[in-house]
Structure formats: C-alpha cells, structure tokens
PDB file of C-alpha atoms in Angstrom:
ATOM      1  CA  MET A   1      19.125 204.157 -50.734  1.00  0.00           C
ATOM      2  CA  SER A   2      22.320 203.008 -48.906  1.00  0.00           C
ATOM      3  CA  THR A   3      22.005 198.810 -47.424  1.00  0.00           C
ATOM      4  CA  ASN A   4      22.660 200.853 -44.345  1.00  0.00           C
ATOM      5  CA  ILE A   5      20.790 203.772 -43.988  1.00  0.00           C
ATOM      6  CA  ALA A   6      17.388 200.708 -45.450  1.00  0.00           C
ATOM      7  CA  TYR A   7      18.655 198.584 -42.750  1.00  0.00           C
ATOM      8  CA  ASP A   8      18.116 200.971 -40.289  1.00  0.00           C
ATOM      9  CA  ARG A   9      14.927 202.226 -41.573  1.00  0.00           C
ATOM     10  CA  LEU A  10      13.206 198.650 -41.426  1.00  0.00           C
ATOM     11  CA  TRP A  11      15.687 198.303 -37.979  1.00  0.00           C
ATOM     12  CA  LEU A  12      13.437 200.880 -36.204  1.00  0.00           C
ATOM     13  CA  ALA A  13       9.323 199.826 -38.253  1.00  0.00           C
ATOM     14  CA  LEU A  14      10.221 196.439 -36.562  1.00  0.00           C
ATOM     15  CA  LYS A  15      10.557 198.376 -33.370  1.00  0.00           C
ATOM     16  CA  ARG A  16       6.877 199.005 -33.263  1.00  0.00           C
ATOM     17  CA  SER A  17       5.748 195.906 -33.087  1.00  0.00           C
ATOM     18  CA  ARG A  18       6.895 193.233 -29.836  1.00  0.00           C
ATOM     19  CA  PRO A  19       9.322 190.089 -30.005  1.00  0.00           C
ATOM     20  CA  ILE A  20       8.744 186.816 -28.636  1.00  0.00           C
ATOM     21  CA  ALA A  21      11.847 185.155 -27.078  1.00  0.00           C
ATOM     22  CA  PHE A  22      11.653 182.121 -28.718  1.00  0.00           C
ATOM     23  CA  GLY A  23      14.405 179.593 -27.753  1.00  0.00           C
ATOM     24  CA  LEU A  24      16.236 177.809 -29.193  1.00  0.00           C
ATOM     25  CA  PHE A  25      16.765 175.355 -26.615  1.00  0.00           C
ATOM     26  CA  LEU A  26      13.047 175.085 -25.950  1.00  0.00           C
ATOM     27  CA  ALA A  27      12.690 174.461 -30.001  1.00  0.00           C
ATOM     28  CA  ARG A  28      15.447 172.038 -29.722  1.00  0.00           C
ATOM     29  CA  MET A  29      13.154 169.888 -26.686  1.00  0.00           C
ATOM     30  CA  THR A  30      10.221 170.658 -29.309  1.00  0.00           C
ATOM     31  CA  GLY A  31      11.571 169.481 -31.976  1.00  0.00           C
ATOM     32  CA  ASN A  32       8.310 171.925 -33.742  1.00  0.00           C
ATOM     33  CA  PRO A  33       8.968 175.729 -34.585  1.00  0.00           C
ATOM     34  CA  LYS A  34       5.281 176.557 -33.313  1.00  0.00           C
ATOM     35  CA  ALA A  35       5.745 174.434 -29.984  1.00  0.00           C
ATOM     36  CA  ALA A  36       8.621 176.103 -29.481  1.00  0.00           C
ATOM     37  CA  ILE A  37       6.761 179.516 -29.629  1.00  0.00           C
ATOM     38  CA  VAL A  38       3.976 178.586 -27.291  1.00  0.00           C
ATOM     39  CA  LEU A  39       6.231 177.425 -24.619  1.00  0.00           C
ATOM     40  CA  SER A  40       8.536 180.658 -25.023  1.00  0.00           C
ATOM     41  CA  GLN A  41       5.662 182.764 -24.417  1.00  0.00           C
ATOM     42  CA  LEU A  42       4.013 180.280 -21.551  1.00  0.00           C
ATOM     43  CA  ALA A  43       7.323 180.911 -20.225  1.00  0.00           C
ATOM     44  CA  HIS A  44       7.415 184.247 -20.520  1.00  0.00           C
ATOM     45  CA  TRP A  45       4.245 185.239 -18.763  1.00  0.00           C
ATOM     46  CA  THR A  46       4.621 182.783 -15.989  1.00  0.00           C
ATOM     47  CA  ARG A  47       8.266 185.435 -15.177  1.00  0.00           C
ATOM     48  CA  THR A  48       6.737 188.413 -15.361  1.00  0.00           C
ATOM     49  CA  GLY A  49       2.675 187.833 -15.400  1.00  0.00           C
ATOM     50  CA  ARG A  50       1.085 190.058 -13.031  1.00  0.00           C
ATOM     51  CA  ASP A  51      -1.457 187.797 -11.104  1.00  0.00           C
ATOM     52  CA  VAL A  52       0.176 184.059 -11.915  1.00  0.00           C
ATOM     53  CA  ALA A  53       1.819 183.990  -8.589  1.00  0.00           C
ATOM     54  CA  GLN A  54      -1.520 184.077  -6.957  1.00  0.00           C
ATOM     55  CA  THR A  55      -2.319 181.464  -8.512  1.00  0.00           C
ATOM     56  CA  ASN A  56       0.452 179.344  -8.490  1.00  0.00           C
ATOM     57  CA  GLY A  57       1.716 179.469 -12.345  1.00  0.00           C
ATOM     58  CA  TRP A  58      -1.203 178.571 -14.487  1.00  0.00           C
ATOM     59  CA  ILE A  59      -1.825 181.121 -16.950  1.00  0.00           C
ATOM     60  CA  PHE A  60      -5.196 181.546 -19.302  1.00  0.00           C
ATOM     61  CA  LYS A  61      -5.955 182.532 -22.362  1.00  0.00           C
ATOM     62  CA  THR A  62      -8.090 182.764 -25.388  1.00  0.00           C
ATOM     63  CA  GLN A  63      -7.619 181.726 -28.294  1.00  0.00           C
ATOM     64  CA  GLN A  64      -7.928 184.743 -29.516  1.00  0.00           C
ATOM     65  CA  GLN A  65      -5.290 186.128 -27.478  1.00  0.00           C
ATOM     66  CA  TRP A  66      -2.494 183.572 -29.247  1.00  0.00           C
ATOM     67  CA  TRP A  67      -3.551 184.102 -32.420  1.00  0.00           C
ATOM     68  CA  LEU A  68      -2.566 188.049 -31.484  1.00  0.00           C
ATOM     69  CA  GLU A  69       0.860 187.643 -29.418  1.00  0.00           C
ATOM     70  CA  THR A  70       1.842 184.174 -32.234  1.00  0.00           C
ATOM     71  CA  GLY A  71      -0.167 184.610 -35.093  1.00  0.00           C
ATOM     72  CA  LEU A  72      -0.865 180.313 -34.816  1.00  0.00           C
ATOM     73  CA  SER A  73      -4.514 179.180 -36.225  1.00  0.00           C
ATOM     74  CA  ARG A  74      -6.357 177.685 -34.280  1.00  0.00           C
ATOM     75  CA  ALA A  75      -5.747 173.689 -35.507  1.00  0.00           C
ATOM     76  CA  GLU A  76      -1.534 175.416 -35.644  1.00  0.00           C
ATOM     77  CA  LEU A  77      -2.118 176.044 -31.666  1.00  0.00           C
ATOM     78  CA  ASP A  78      -3.930 172.343 -31.410  1.00  0.00           C
ATOM     79  CA  THR A  79      -1.253 171.002 -32.605  1.00  0.00           C
ATOM     80  CA  ALA A  80       1.228 172.377 -30.712  1.00  0.00           C
ATOM     81  CA  ARG A  81      -0.628 172.036 -27.146  1.00  0.00           C
ATOM     82  CA  ARG A  82      -0.813 168.181 -27.946  1.00  0.00           C
ATOM     83  CA  ARG A  83       2.974 167.964 -28.561  1.00  0.00           C
ATOM     84  CA  LEU A  84       3.420 169.913 -25.141  1.00  0.00           C
ATOM     85  CA  ARG A  85       1.242 168.237 -23.838  1.00  0.00           C
ATOM     86  CA  ASN A  86       2.299 164.042 -24.547  1.00  0.00           C
ATOM     87  CA  LEU A  87       6.371 165.429 -24.169  1.00  0.00           C
ATOM     88  CA  GLY A  88       4.909 166.624 -20.136  1.00  0.00           C
ATOM     89  CA  PHE A  89       5.806 170.293 -20.956  1.00  0.00           C
ATOM     90  CA  VAL A  90       2.757 172.087 -19.843  1.00  0.00           C
ATOM     91  CA  GLU A  91      -0.162 170.672 -18.335  1.00  0.00           C
ATOM     92  CA  GLU A  92      -4.236 172.109 -18.736  1.00  0.00           C
ATOM     93  CA  THR A  93      -6.936 171.999 -17.006  1.00  0.00           C
ATOM     94  CA  LEU A  94     -10.098 173.944 -17.355  1.00  0.00           C
ATOM     95  CA  ALA A  95     -12.142 175.633 -14.434  1.00  0.00           C
ATOM     96  CA  GLY A  96     -13.937 178.207 -12.891  1.00  0.00           C
ATOM     97  CA  ARG A  97     -17.882 178.576 -14.128  1.00  0.00           C
ATOM     98  CA  PRO A  98     -18.060 179.905 -17.367  1.00  0.00           C
ATOM     99  CA  ALA A  99     -15.413 176.825 -17.982  1.00  0.00           C
ATOM    100  CA  THR A 100     -12.356 178.337 -19.558  1.00  0.00           C
ATOM    101  CA  LEU A 101      -9.338 176.806 -20.064  1.00  0.00           C
ATOM    102  CA  TRP A 102      -5.969 177.265 -18.329  1.00  0.00           C
ATOM    103  CA  TYR A 103      -1.925 176.746 -18.554  1.00  0.00           C
ATOM    104  CA  ARG A 104       0.973 176.322 -16.558  1.00  0.00           C
ATOM    105  CA  MET A 105       4.279 174.856 -17.137  1.00  0.00           C
ATOM    106  CA  ASN A 106       5.068 171.478 -15.678  1.00  0.00           C
ATOM    107  CA  LEU A 107       9.001 172.970 -14.792  1.00  0.00           C
ATOM    108  CA  PRO A 108      10.920 169.456 -13.048  1.00  0.00           C
ATOM    109  CA  ASN A 109      10.566 167.497 -16.879  1.00  0.00           C
ATOM    110  CA  ILE A 110      11.123 170.883 -18.713  1.00  0.00           C
ATOM    111  CA  ALA A 111      15.240 170.538 -16.392  1.00  0.00           C
ATOM    112  CA  ARG A 112      15.550 167.599 -17.282  1.00  0.00           C
ATOM    113  CA  ALA A 113      14.629 168.108 -20.646  1.00  0.00           C
ATOM    114  CA  LEU A 114      17.187 170.922 -20.303  1.00  0.00           C
ATOM    115  CA  GLU A 115      19.585 169.028 -18.237  1.00  0.00           C
ATOM    116  CA  VAL A 116      19.795 167.342 -21.558  1.00  0.00           C
ATOM    117  CA  CYS A 117      19.480 170.160 -24.208  1.00  0.00           C
ATOM    118  CA  ARG A 118      22.218 172.241 -22.097  1.00  0.00           C
ATOM    119  CA  LYS A 119      25.077 168.652 -22.491  1.00  0.00           C
ATOM    120  CA  GLU A 120      25.828 169.694 -18.661  1.00  0.00           C
ATOM    121  CA  ALA A 121      26.726 167.593 -15.528  1.00  0.00           C
ATOM    122  CA  LEU A 122      24.965 168.845 -13.053  1.00  0.00           C
ATOM    123  CA  PRO A 123      21.316 168.829 -12.289  1.00  0.00           C
ATOM    124  CA  VAL A 124      18.494 171.932 -13.695  1.00  0.00           C
ATOM    125  CA  GLU A 125      16.753 173.282 -10.609  1.00  0.00           C
ATOM    126  CA  LEU A 126      14.050 175.454 -11.966  1.00  0.00           C
ATOM    127  CA  THR A 127      11.328 175.984  -9.929  1.00  0.00           C
ATOM    128  CA  PHE A 128       8.530 179.024  -9.948  1.00  0.00           C
ATOM    129  CA  GLU A 129       9.976 181.070  -7.850  1.00  0.00           C
ATOM    130  CA  PHE A 130      13.631 180.903 -10.169  1.00  0.00           C
ATOM    131  CA  MET A 131      11.074 182.034 -12.774  1.00  0.00           C
ATOM    132  CA  ARG A 132      10.073 184.769 -11.243  1.00  0.00           C
ATOM    133  CA  ALA A 133      13.711 186.194 -10.011  1.00  0.00           C
ATOM    134  CA  PRO A 134      15.280 188.322 -11.991  1.00  0.00           C
ATOM    135  CA  GLU A 135      16.160 187.696 -15.824  1.00  0.00           C
ATOM    136  CA  ARG A 136      18.912 187.301 -16.447  1.00  0.00           C
ATOM    137  CA  ALA A 137      19.413 184.289 -13.712  1.00  0.00           C
ATOM    138  CA  VAL A 138      16.439 183.013 -16.322  1.00  0.00           C
ATOM    139  CA  ARG A 139      18.195 183.824 -19.190  1.00  0.00           C
ATOM    140  CA  ASP A 140      21.375 182.218 -18.804  1.00  0.00           C
ATOM    141  CA  LEU A 141      19.715 179.085 -17.523  1.00  0.00           C
ATOM    142  CA  LEU A 142      16.449 178.501 -20.760  1.00  0.00           C
ATOM    143  CA  GLY A 143      19.083 179.046 -22.689  1.00  0.00           C
ATOM    144  CA  PRO A 144      19.788 181.684 -26.208  1.00  0.00           C
ATOM    145  CA  THR A 145      16.698 182.722 -28.393  1.00  0.00           C
ATOM    146  CA  THR A 146      16.159 185.036 -31.077  1.00  0.00           C
ATOM    147  CA  ALA A 147      13.382 187.681 -31.464  1.00  0.00           C
ATOM    148  CA  TYR A 148      10.141 186.743 -33.911  1.00  0.00           C
ATOM    149  CA  HIS A 149       8.663 189.041 -34.868  1.00  0.00           C
ATOM    150  CA  ARG A 150       4.548 188.093 -34.999  1.00  0.00           C
ATOM    151  CA  ILE A 151       4.954 190.656 -37.794  1.00  0.00           C
ATOM    152  CA  LEU A 152       5.974 188.954 -39.855  1.00  0.00           C
ATOM    153  CA  ALA A 153       4.430 186.661 -39.994  1.00  0.00           C
ATOM    154  CA  ASP A 154       1.056 188.075 -41.307  1.00  0.00           C
ATOM    155  CA  VAL A 155       3.648 189.748 -43.799  1.00  0.00           C
ATOM    156  CA  THR A 156       4.774 186.269 -45.119  1.00  0.00           C
ATOM    157  CA  GLY A 157       1.420 184.782 -45.278  1.00  0.00           C
ATOM    158  CA  GLY A 158       2.257 181.977 -42.423  1.00  0.00           C
ATOM    159  CA  VAL A 159       4.317 180.970 -38.740  1.00  0.00           C
ATOM    160  CA  ASN A 160       6.972 179.655 -39.841  1.00  0.00           C
ATOM    161  CA  ALA A 161       8.219 181.465 -42.358  1.00  0.00           C
ATOM    162  CA  GLY A 162       7.954 184.848 -40.523  1.00  0.00           C
ATOM    163  CA  LEU A 163       9.906 183.283 -38.771  1.00  0.00           C
ATOM    164  CA  LEU A 164      12.646 182.024 -40.277  1.00  0.00           C
ATOM    165  CA  LEU A 165      12.873 185.990 -41.780  1.00  0.00           C
ATOM    166  CA  SER A 166      13.213 187.005 -38.210  1.00  0.00           C
ATOM    167  CA  ARG A 167      16.381 184.450 -37.434  1.00  0.00           C
ATOM    168  CA  LEU A 168      17.881 185.360 -41.268  1.00  0.00           C
ATOM    169  CA  LEU A 169      17.367 189.813 -39.809  1.00  0.00           C
ATOM    170  CA  GLN A 170      18.873 188.821 -36.879  1.00  0.00           C
ATOM    171  CA  LEU A 171      22.421 186.902 -38.764  1.00  0.00           C
ATOM    172  CA  GLN A 172      21.591 189.822 -41.214  1.00  0.00           C
ATOM    173  CA  ARG A 173      22.470 192.427 -38.721  1.00  0.00           C
ATOM    174  CA  LYS A 174      25.471 190.328 -37.159  1.00  0.00           C
ATOM    175  CA  SER A 175      27.277 190.072 -41.063  1.00  0.00           C
ATOM    176  CA  VAL A 176      26.472 194.066 -41.647  1.00  0.00           C
ATOM    177  CA  GLU A 177      28.128 194.820 -38.156  1.00  0.00           C
ATOM    178  CA  SER A 178      30.367 192.495 -39.403  1.00  0.00           C
ATOM    179  CA  GLY A 179      30.848 194.170 -43.325  1.00  0.00           C
ATOM    180  CA  TYR A 180      30.348 191.846 -45.173  1.00  0.00           C
ATOM    181  CA  PRO A 181      26.213 191.565 -45.595  1.00  0.00           C
ATOM    182  CA  TRP A 182      26.136 187.976 -47.131  1.00  0.00           C
ATOM    183  CA  PHE A 183      26.195 184.887 -44.553  1.00  0.00           C
ATOM    184  CA  SER A 184      25.675 181.270 -45.226  1.00  0.00           C
ATOM    185  CA  LEU A 185      24.232 177.894 -42.641  1.00  0.00           C
ATOM    186  CA  THR A 186      23.426 174.593 -43.048  1.00  0.00           C
ATOM    187  CA  ALA A 187      20.366 172.911 -42.577  1.00  0.00           C
ATOM    188  CA  LEU A 188      21.017 171.349 -39.442  1.00  0.00           C
ATOM    189  CA  ASN A 189      22.153 175.054 -38.307  1.00  0.00           C
ATOM    190  CA  TRP A 190      18.298 175.274 -39.349  1.00  0.00           C
ATOM    191  CA  GLN A 191      17.782 172.617 -37.321  1.00  0.00           C
ATOM    192  CA  GLU A 192      18.821 172.899 -33.599  1.00  0.00           C
ATOM    193  CA  ASP A 193      17.756 176.108 -33.911  1.00  0.00           C
ATOM    194  CA  LEU A 194      14.724 177.342 -35.180  1.00  0.00           C
ATOM    195  CA  ALA A 195      13.900 173.114 -34.900  1.00  0.00           C
ATOM    196  CA  LEU A 196      12.152 172.781 -38.933  1.00  0.00           C
ATOM    197  CA  ASN A 197      12.919 169.779 -40.434  1.00  0.00           C
ATOM    198  CA  ARG A 198      14.755 170.153 -44.114  1.00  0.00           C
ATOM    199  CA  ARG A 199      10.974 169.658 -45.479  1.00  0.00           C
ATOM    200  CA  SER A 200       9.678 173.115 -43.479  1.00  0.00           C
ATOM    201  CA  LEU A 201      12.729 175.213 -43.720  1.00  0.00           C
ATOM    202  CA  GLU A 202      11.997 174.272 -48.037  1.00  0.00           C
ATOM    203  CA  ASN A 203       7.951 175.509 -48.000  1.00  0.00           C
ATOM    204  CA  ALA A 204       9.448 178.437 -45.550  1.00  0.00           C
ATOM    205  CA  LYS A 205      12.220 179.443 -47.744  1.00  0.00           C
ATOM    206  CA  ASP A 206       9.934 179.907 -50.800  1.00  0.00           C
ATOM    207  CA  LYS A 207       7.610 181.536 -49.369  1.00  0.00           C
ATOM    208  CA  LEU A 208       9.989 184.405 -48.946  1.00  0.00           C
ATOM    209  CA  LYS A 209      11.277 183.697 -52.628  1.00  0.00           C
ATOM    210  CA  GLU A 210       8.164 184.384 -54.249  1.00  0.00           C
ATOM    211  CA  LEU A 211       7.940 187.374 -52.219  1.00  0.00           C
ATOM    212  CA  GLY A 212      11.371 188.877 -53.354  1.00  0.00           C
ATOM    213  CA  LEU A 213      12.971 189.097 -49.741  1.00  0.00           C
ATOM    214  CA  VAL A 214      15.329 186.874 -49.612  1.00  0.00           C
ATOM    215  CA  GLN A 215      18.350 186.189 -52.365  1.00  0.00           C
ATOM    216  CA  GLU A 216      20.817 182.507 -52.223  1.00  0.00           C
ATOM    217  CA  PHE A 217      23.684 182.692 -53.875  1.00  0.00           C
ATOM    218  CA  TYR A 218      25.831 178.585 -54.062  1.00  0.00           C
ATOM    219  CA  LEU A 219      29.937 178.708 -53.750  1.00  0.00           C
ATOM    220  CA  ASN A 220      32.082 175.290 -53.613  1.00  0.00           C
ATOM    221  CA  ARG A 221      33.750 175.297 -52.134  1.00  0.00           C
ATOM    222  CA  GLY A 222      34.828 171.733 -50.473  1.00  0.00           C
ATOM    223  CA  ALA A 223      31.632 171.013 -49.482  1.00  0.00           C
ATOM    224  CA  LYS A 224      28.653 172.735 -51.090  1.00  0.00           C
ATOM    225  CA  ARG A 225      27.644 176.383 -49.324  1.00  0.00           C
ATOM    226  CA  VAL A 226      24.225 178.557 -50.183  1.00  0.00           C
ATOM    227  CA  TYR A 227      24.840 182.417 -48.083  1.00  0.00           C
ATOM    228  CA  THR A 228      21.988 183.882 -48.401  1.00  0.00           C
ATOM    229  CA  GLN A 229      20.734 188.019 -47.728  1.00  0.00           C
ATOM    230  CA  VAL A 230      18.012 190.020 -46.869  1.00  0.00           C
ATOM    231  CA  ASP A 231      15.990 192.708 -49.085  1.00  0.00           C
ATOM    232  CA  PRO A 232      15.637 195.494 -46.905  1.00  0.00           C
ATOM    233  CA  ALA A 233      13.962 198.150 -47.916  1.00  0.00           C
ATOM    234  CA  LEU A 234      11.155 195.817 -50.242  1.00  0.00           C
ATOM    235  CA  LEU A 235      10.517 194.274 -46.053  1.00  0.00           C
ATOM    236  CA  CYS A 236      10.260 198.405 -44.704  1.00  0.00           C
ATOM    237  CA  LYS A 237       7.861 198.122 -47.996  1.00  0.00           C
ATOM    238  CA  LEU A 238       6.044 195.159 -46.263  1.00  0.00           C
ATOM    239  CA  LEU A 239       5.768 196.635 -43.138  1.00  0.00           C
ATOM    240  CA  GLU A 240       4.705 200.340 -44.194  1.00  0.00           C
ATOM    241  CA  ALA A 241       2.424 198.146 -46.178  1.00  0.00           C
ATOM    242  CA  GLN A 242       0.799 196.116 -42.977  1.00  0.00           C
ATOM    243  CA  PHE A 243       1.151 198.274 -40.209  1.00  0.00           C
ATOM    244  CA  ALA A 244      -1.623 200.318 -42.979  1.00  0.00           C
ATOM    245  CA  SER A 245      -3.859 197.440 -43.420  1.00  0.00           C
ATOM    246  CA  GLN A 246      -3.856 197.173 -39.231  1.00  0.00           C
ATOM    247  CA  ALA A 247      -4.963 200.282 -38.996  1.00  0.00           C
ATOM    248  CA  ALA A 248      -6.962 200.746 -40.896  1.00  0.00           C
ATOM    249  CA  ALA A 249      -9.284 197.807 -39.904  1.00  0.00           C
ATOM    250  CA  ARG A 250      -8.906 199.066 -36.791  1.00  0.00           C
ATOM    251  CA  LYS A 251     -10.184 202.419 -37.647  1.00  0.00           C
ATOM    252  CA  ARG A 252     -12.795 200.388 -39.437  1.00  0.00           C
ATOM    253  CA  ALA A 253     -13.862 198.103 -36.591  1.00  0.00           C
ATOM    254  CA  GLU A 254     -14.243 201.102 -34.041  1.00  0.00           C
ATOM    255  CA  VAL A 255     -16.301 202.954 -36.630  1.00  0.00           C
ATOM    256  CA  GLU A 256     -19.110 199.402 -37.017  1.00  0.00           C
ATOM    257  CA  GLY A 257     -18.302 199.698 -33.073  1.00  0.00           C
ATOM    258  CA  LEU A 258     -20.158 202.810 -33.143  1.00  0.00           C
ATOM    259  CA  ALA A 259     -21.738 202.709 -35.186  1.00  0.00           C
ATOM    260  CA  THR A 260     -23.631 200.149 -33.354  1.00  0.00           C
ATOM    261  CA  THR A 261     -24.024 201.858 -30.555  1.00  0.00           C
ATOM    262  CA  ARG A 262     -25.520 204.349 -31.917  1.00  0.00           C
ATOM    263  CA  ARG A 263     -28.062 202.542 -33.567  1.00  0.00           C
ATOM    264  CA  HIS A 264     -29.500 200.156 -30.330  1.00  0.00           C
ATOM    265  CA  GLN A 265     -29.846 204.375 -28.918  1.00  0.00           C
ATOM    266  CA  ALA A 266     -31.828 205.191 -31.570  1.00  0.00           C
ATOM    267  CA  PHE A 267     -33.323 201.108 -31.216  1.00  0.00           C
ATOM    268  CA  GLN A 268     -34.737 202.415 -27.900  1.00  0.00           C
ATOM    269  CA  MET A 269     -35.900 206.348 -28.790  1.00  0.00           C
ATOM    270  CA  SER A 270     -38.347 203.801 -31.187  1.00  0.00           C
ATOM    271  CA  ARG A 271     -39.512 202.396 -28.038  1.00  0.00           C
ATOM    272  CA  GLY A 272     -39.456 205.398 -26.043  1.00  0.00           C
ATOM    273  CA  GLU A 273     -36.738 204.689 -24.220  1.00  0.00           C
ATOM    274  CA  PRO A 274     -34.532 207.730 -24.325  1.00  0.00           C
ATOM    275  CA  GLY A 275     -33.194 207.019 -20.419  1.00  0.00           C
ATOM    276  CA  GLN A 276     -32.052 203.661 -21.543  1.00  0.00           C
ATOM    277  CA  THR A 277     -28.254 203.109 -22.101  1.00  0.00           C
ATOM    278  CA  MET A 278     -26.252 199.811 -22.906  1.00  0.00           C
ATOM    279  CA  PRO A 279     -26.138 197.573 -20.390  1.00  0.00           C
ATOM    280  CA  GLN A 280     -23.289 197.528 -17.923  1.00  0.00           C
ATOM    281  CA  ALA A 281     -21.598 194.581 -17.411  1.00  0.00           C
ATOM    282  CA  GLY A 282     -20.629 193.373 -14.033  1.00  0.00           C
ATOM    283  CA  PRO A 283     -17.267 192.186 -11.826  1.00  0.00           C
ATOM    284  CA  ALA A 284     -15.546 189.237 -13.167  1.00  0.00           C
ATOM    285  CA  PRO A 285     -15.867 185.538 -10.857  1.00  0.00           C
ATOM    286  CA  ALA A 286     -14.100 185.486  -7.947  1.00  0.00           C
ATOM    287  CA  ASN A 287     -12.548 182.729  -9.314  1.00  0.00           C
ATOM    288  CA  VAL A 288     -11.633 183.601 -12.429  1.00  0.00           C
ATOM    289  CA  ARG A 289      -9.217 186.535 -12.268  1.00  0.00           C
ATOM    290  CA  ASN A 290      -6.247 186.899 -14.164  1.00  0.00           C
ATOM    291  CA  ARG A 291      -5.310 190.213 -14.835  1.00  0.00           C
ATOM    292  CA  GLN A 292      -1.137 189.788 -16.471  1.00  0.00           C
ATOM    293  CA  THR A 293      -3.158 189.106 -19.693  1.00  0.00           C
ATOM    294  CA  GLY A 294      -5.746 191.454 -19.676  1.00  0.00           C
ATOM    295  CA  ASN A 295      -7.938 188.626 -20.658  1.00  0.00           C
ATOM    296  CA  ALA A 296     -11.936 189.707 -20.921  1.00  0.00           C
ATOM    297  CA  LYS A 297     -13.898 186.960 -23.068  1.00  0.00           C
ATOM    298  CA  PRO A 298     -14.389 183.594 -20.909  1.00  0.00           C
ATOM    299  CA  GLU A 299     -13.422 180.300 -23.824  1.00  0.00           C
ATOM    300  CA  ILE A 300     -13.843 176.093 -24.612  1.00  0.00           C
ATOM    301  CA  SER A 301     -11.276 174.597 -26.771  1.00  0.00           C
ATOM    302  CA  ASP A 302     -10.781 171.708 -27.993  1.00  0.00           C
ATOM    303  CA  CYS A 303      -7.184 170.151 -28.544  1.00  0.00           C
ATOM    304  CA  GLY A 304      -5.795 166.469 -30.962  1.00  0.00           C
ATOM    305  CA  ILE A 305      -8.613 163.875 -29.025  1.00  0.00           C
ATOM    306  CA  ARG A 306      -7.770 164.429 -25.549  1.00  0.00           C
ATOM    307  CA  THR A 307     -11.257 166.474 -24.332  1.00  0.00           C
ATOM    308  CA  LEU A 308     -10.418 168.449 -20.500  1.00  0.00           C
ATOM    309  CA  GLN A 309     -13.618 168.452 -18.535  1.00  0.00           C
ATOM    310  CA  ILE A 310     -13.705 169.481 -15.234  1.00  0.00           C
ATOM    311  CA  ALA A 311     -15.078 167.091 -11.938  1.00  0.00           C
ATOM    312  CA  GLY A 312     -18.533 166.681 -11.493  1.00  0.00           C
ATOM    313  CA  ASN A 313     -17.589 169.241  -7.293  1.00  0.00           C
ATOM    314  CA  MET A 314     -15.759 172.284  -8.013  1.00  0.00           C
ATOM    315  CA  HIS A 315     -15.501 175.354  -5.432  1.00  0.00           C
ATOM    316  CA  SER A 316     -12.335 176.285  -5.425  1.00  0.00           C
ATOM    317  CA  SER A 317     -10.489 178.874  -6.384  1.00  0.00           C
ATOM    318  CA  LEU A 318      -7.761 179.549  -8.890  1.00  0.00           C
ATOM    319  CA  PRO A 319      -5.848 181.684  -6.426  1.00  0.00           C
ATOM    320  CA  ASP A 320      -6.222 179.537  -2.960  1.00  0.00           C
ATOM    321  CA  SER A 321      -5.136 176.267  -4.557  1.00  0.00           C
ATOM    322  CA  SER A 322      -1.739 175.108  -3.173  1.00  0.00           C
ATOM    323  CA  THR A 323      -0.321 172.910  -6.018  1.00  0.00           C
ATOM    324  CA  SER A 324      -2.420 172.696  -8.759  1.00  0.00           C
ATOM    325  CA  ILE A 325      -6.623 173.753  -9.653  1.00  0.00           C
ATOM    326  CA  ARG A 326      -8.855 171.470  -7.175  1.00  0.00           C
ATOM    327  CA  ASP A 327     -11.685 169.262  -7.698  1.00  0.00           C
ATOM    328  CA  THR A 328      -9.965 169.720 -11.359  1.00  0.00           C
ATOM    329  CA  THR A 329      -9.128 166.728 -13.909  1.00  0.00           C
ATOM    330  CA  THR A 330      -7.698 166.654 -17.494  1.00  0.00           C
ATOM    331  CA  GLY A 331      -9.583 163.694 -19.099  1.00  0.00           C
TER     332      GLY A 331
END
C-alpha cells in the first residue's frame, strides 16, 4: 500500500469520530493539556448548547459524559477542574434537587489572559453574547486550534498520548501535502502548542513508540533536531480494532439490557402480574433542564480539597437566574 493511500484511509477512519477543537491559546493560558481540553470543550458547549442562553452560560455534565467526550478519568478531570478554578477560568456550583454539578466559563478572566497570550495592546472583549456569535469571529479571538481525536486516547491508552498523536497527524498531513513526510518540532514548540512539559512529552512519545506508531531520526545541522513520522497503516489497523471493540461493547450492553427486561417481565408473570410493565420515568424537574448535552443522570463530583455545597434555602431555577444561580455557594 502506498503512503498516500494509507493516509487517505487514515483520514477517512478518523472522520468516524468527532474531534474536539483543542485551543492552542487555551493550552498556553492553562499550562496543562488536560485543563485545556476541559476548557476547550466548555467553550464548545457555551457556543453551541441549546439551553445555555436560558441558563446564563451554566452547563451541566456528569463525570461519565466528560469521560465519553474527552477520555479523562475521574482523577484527571478533578485535577483539571481544580486547576481551572484556581486560575479563575471556570466557575462551579451545585443546583437542583437532587443536586447536580454545573460549570460556567469566567469570561472576564479568560479575556484578560487572552490579552497576554495574544500579545496585543488592544483589550479583548469577551462576552457571553459574543461566544454565541458566528464561528469565525469566535475562532479569530480564541486563536488557532488543533483537532484532538478522542478515539486516539483509547488507542494509545492515555489522553496525553492521544493528544500528541492528534497533533502529529495534523503536522503529518501538512508535510505529506508538501511532498516530504518527515517533520520536526522542538520541545519548546510542544510546550507552547499543547502545554506538554518535557516529562509528559517523553512519556507520551514512549507510549507511541511502544505501539510502533511513531518513528524518529536525529539530524545534526548546527543543532540536534528530531524528525518524526507516523505510521498510517498501523494506526489504521489499531483504529479499526478499536471501533470493532466499541461496537461489540455496545452490542453486549444492548443484549444485557434486553435480558434484564425479560427477566423482570418473567418475574412479574410468576407473581401473576402479566399486565404490569416497567415503571416509566417521570418528567425532569423544571429547575434542572439542560438539553444541550443530553444529560439524563444527576451527579455530584467532589474535587480536590474544596467541597461544593448548597446553601440552605434554594428555590430558584437555573433559567430564572439573571447572572448566576441564586442562593448557591461554592464552599
């Protein structure tokens, strides 16, 4: 198989999974790749969520949804959340009964950090209304992005390795189009682009080398340079195996769910209750409506040493708040 055909197959396979637009400026602002992934995903839902306008920018997500979208484990997510809170880039609160965890971008603080990152004298104006503006305007302000393919975190066994491989593929595509498949970036380039420090970069590279996905050679021309290339044919095989594994897992879940329903029906019939059916879920409480991410399960997630609490009398709903969620506090 020729190199071009292998890359064509690879790009086609990657289209089966929806990537995250990883903000390169957001990575510099946070100084951590996993925190930048969370902030990039919050920026996406702030811009595109259907009910975000009614909730004044607040977004509800469970830990399971974060894992499905980003690949971050609970510990990784909690560490990223703590960093974003300490930097003042994200607000969190508990709301509703039962209590659920909501997130909101702190746009004034993010705007000030963008001014430093963009190195521009003009102040950056970042409002919720602007975040809902056409995509091009927001992209120009938030800066360049790279596609983080969530599926690659499963293939490589880690978020940092998946993010690094995603960026390598973007650079690889440019180099292939120019006629030379090898490309070179310094450790400083990786630090600026993905916020990967030297240790994280080496660990991620080691994972990719162990899988045989990355080849490197060194060239001395005044200064030592590392040239890198991704093996597209091997990555295609690993992607197909991962997609097949996920499809099998979904099939097993469907079969197990059907078997559970049948066992329940058989139990009812053994008790002489053939007419009964599974109880249907009632409507969701009016004060916990958020369809933009398809959330169905409430979840309370503790993070770090600061515990989120609900103030004593909470009667207001998220959509009715003018600027924040009334009578709630972040303890």
